[in-house]
Amino acid sequence: MSVWKAIFLGLLQGFTEFLPVSSSGHLAVAQNFFGFDSGQSVTFTVLLHLGTLAAVCIMYRRDVWMIIKGFFTLVGKLFTGRLRREGLESGERLFLLLALATLPLLPAVLLESYVESLSAVSWAVGVLLLVNGAILFLSDKLSSGRESLDTAGPGKALLVGVVQMVAIFPGISRSGSTITGGLFAGFRREDAVRFSFLLSIPAILGANLLKLPDLFETGLGGESALPMLLGVTAALLSGIAAIRLLRYITKNKSFTPFSIYCALAGAAVIAADLLR
């Protein structure tokens, strides 16, 4: 893999992973039409996702640390019987909310082969990009609620997790769908965005755990080390930029430009696939 191709794929992964335009859809289109086949290296695919994971951990490092501590204190309370007496702290509650929202993704593992085959059908990816545009349009129509992550119940977390399931399909944005799900559940806009990004951590980790058997088989070739390093760096930096941009847009602007972009991109992909 060339250096420029690795950087391009890293930038594509970082920006589209968090901006509500679907990283899987863009990577599928890049692969189908332009031959940018990130799938040629399982190692590179995993490392790109780890680059975007690092971006979330950096931007939400306080929340991540609070969740880690919350996990261990929760386990301690369960084993010592202090949970009923002391209740849940913020980090413990946030850990449980994320765990509940991740549960609906477990059955999605059974659809992995179907989703991979769907990625090769460009017109289908185009249709899903149109659907993603409609989801973003709906998001703008939903008013900000009053629910915060400190008071949210398990039902609201599960609702966001169920909505997240649609994002397993190439062309549907995980961030766009989970933010929309959060708003539909009654979260404040800033909490919907925060929960969406934190929810990407178990989603990305889970997706990469599924690739570990293939990763152990292929290994890492020394000749690919530099392109991979630059690609991961590009994914990390563009991921940080995308998170900052989406937080600003969600707070101060609307998703309309992204909705229009997805509609135009989806229509263009469908037309190009039918004409070629």
Coordinates of C-alpha atoms in Angstrom, one line a residue, residues 82-229:
R82 CA -22.8 -1.8 49.3
L83 CA -24.8 -1.2 46.1
R84 CA -28.2 -1.1 47.6
R85 CA -27.0 1.1 50.5
E86 CA -24.9 3.6 48.6
G87 CA -26.6 3.6 45.2
L88 CA -24.9 4.5 41.9
E89 CA -22.3 7.2 41.3
S90 CA -22.0 9.1 38.0
G91 CA -19.2 6.9 36.6
E92 CA -21.1 3.7 37.6
R93 CA -24.3 4.9 36.1
L94 CA -22.6 5.9 32.8
F95 CA -20.9 2.5 32.6
L96 CA -24.2 0.7 33.0
L97 CA -26.0 3.0 30.4
L98 CA -23.2 2.3 27.9
A99 CA -23.4 -1.4 28.6
L100 CA -27.2 -1.5 28.1
A101 CA -27.0 0.5 24.9
T102 CA -24.3 -1.9 23.5
L103 CA -26.4 -5.0 24.1
P104 CA -28.6 -4.6 21.0
L105 CA -25.4 -4.8 18.9
L106 CA -24.7 -8.4 20.0
P107 CA -27.3 -10.0 17.6
A108 CA -25.8 -7.9 14.8
V109 CA -22.8 -10.2 14.8
L110 CA -25.0 -12.8 13.0
L111 CA -25.5 -10.3 10.1
E112 CA -21.8 -9.7 9.5
S113 CA -21.5 -11.8 6.4
Y114 CA -24.7 -10.2 4.9
V115 CA -23.4 -6.7 5.7
E116 CA -20.1 -7.4 4.0
S117 CA -21.8 -8.7 0.9
L118 CA -24.1 -5.7 0.9
S119 CA -21.0 -3.4 0.9
A120 CA -20.2 -4.7 -2.6
V121 CA -23.5 -3.6 -4.0
S122 CA -23.0 0.1 -4.8
W123 CA -26.6 1.0 -5.6
A124 CA -27.7 -0.5 -2.2
V125 CA -25.1 1.7 -0.4
G126 CA -26.5 4.6 -2.3
V127 CA -30.0 3.9 -1.1
L128 CA -28.8 3.6 2.5
L129 CA -27.0 7.0 2.1
L130 CA -30.4 8.4 1.1
V131 CA -31.9 6.8 4.3
N132 CA -29.1 8.4 6.3
G133 CA -30.0 11.8 4.9
A134 CA -33.6 11.3 6.0
I135 CA -32.4 10.3 9.5
L136 CA -30.4 13.5 9.7
F137 CA -33.4 15.5 8.5
L138 CA -35.5 14.0 11.2
S139 CA -32.8 14.8 13.8
D140 CA -33.2 18.5 13.0
K141 CA -36.9 18.2 13.6
L142 CA -36.5 16.7 17.1
S143 CA -36.3 19.3 19.8
S144 CA -33.7 19.0 22.5
G145 CA -35.0 17.2 25.6
R146 CA -34.3 17.7 29.3
E147 CA -32.8 14.3 30.2
S148 CA -29.2 14.2 31.2
L149 CA -26.9 11.2 31.5
D150 CA -27.0 11.6 35.3
T151 CA -30.7 11.0 35.5
A152 CA -31.5 8.8 32.4
G153 CA -33.1 5.4 33.0
P154 CA -32.1 2.1 31.4
G155 CA -35.0 2.3 28.9
K156 CA -33.6 5.4 27.2
A157 CA -30.1 3.8 26.9
L158 CA -31.7 0.7 25.3
L159 CA -33.6 2.8 22.9
V160 CA -30.4 4.5 21.7
G161 CA -28.8 1.1 21.4
V162 CA -31.7 -0.3 19.3
V163 CA -31.4 2.7 17.0
Q164 CA -27.7 2.1 16.7
M165 CA -28.4 -1.3 15.2
V166 CA -29.3 0.3 11.9
A167 CA -25.8 1.7 11.6
I168 CA -24.3 -1.7 11.0
F169 CA -25.4 -1.3 7.3
P170 CA -23.0 0.6 5.0
G171 CA -24.4 4.1 4.3
I172 CA -26.0 4.6 7.7
S173 CA -24.0 6.8 10.1
R174 CA -23.5 5.5 13.6
S175 CA -23.1 9.0 15.1
G176 CA -26.1 10.4 13.2
S177 CA -28.3 7.5 14.2
T178 CA -27.3 7.5 17.8
I179 CA -27.6 11.3 18.2
T180 CA -31.1 11.1 16.6
G181 CA -31.9 8.2 18.9
G182 CA -30.7 10.2 21.9
L183 CA -32.9 13.2 21.0
F184 CA -35.8 10.9 20.4
A185 CA -35.3 9.4 23.9
G186 CA -35.5 12.9 25.3
F187 CA -31.8 13.7 25.9
R188 CA -30.5 17.2 25.8
R189 CA -28.5 17.8 22.6
E190 CA -25.2 18.0 24.3
D191 CA -25.9 14.8 26.2
A192 CA -27.1 13.0 23.1
V193 CA -23.8 13.9 21.4
R194 CA -21.7 13.0 24.4
F195 CA -23.5 9.6 24.8
S196 CA -23.1 9.0 21.0
F197 CA -19.3 9.4 21.1
L198 CA -18.8 7.4 24.3
L199 CA -21.0 4.7 22.8
S200 CA -18.6 4.5 19.8
I201 CA -15.9 3.1 22.2
P202 CA -17.5 -0.3 22.8
A203 CA -18.8 -0.4 19.2
I204 CA -15.3 0.1 17.8
L205 CA -13.7 -2.3 20.3
G206 CA -16.3 -5.0 19.5
A207 CA -15.9 -4.7 15.8
N208 CA -12.2 -5.1 16.1
L209 CA -12.4 -8.0 18.4
L210 CA -14.3 -9.9 15.7
K211 CA -11.3 -9.3 13.4
L212 CA -8.7 -10.7 15.8
P213 CA -8.6 -14.2 14.4
D214 CA -7.9 -12.8 10.9
L215 CA -5.4 -10.4 12.4
F216 CA -3.4 -13.2 14.0
E217 CA -3.4 -15.1 10.7
T218 CA -2.2 -12.2 8.5
G219 CA 0.2 -10.4 11.0
L220 CA 2.0 -7.2 10.2
G221 CA 4.4 -7.0 7.4
G222 CA 7.5 -4.8 8.0
E223 CA 7.3 -3.3 4.5
S224 CA 3.8 -1.8 5.4
A225 CA 4.8 -0.2 8.7
L226 CA 5.3 3.4 7.5
P227 CA 2.1 3.7 5.4
M228 CA 0.1 2.1 8.3
L229 CA 1.6 4.5 10.8

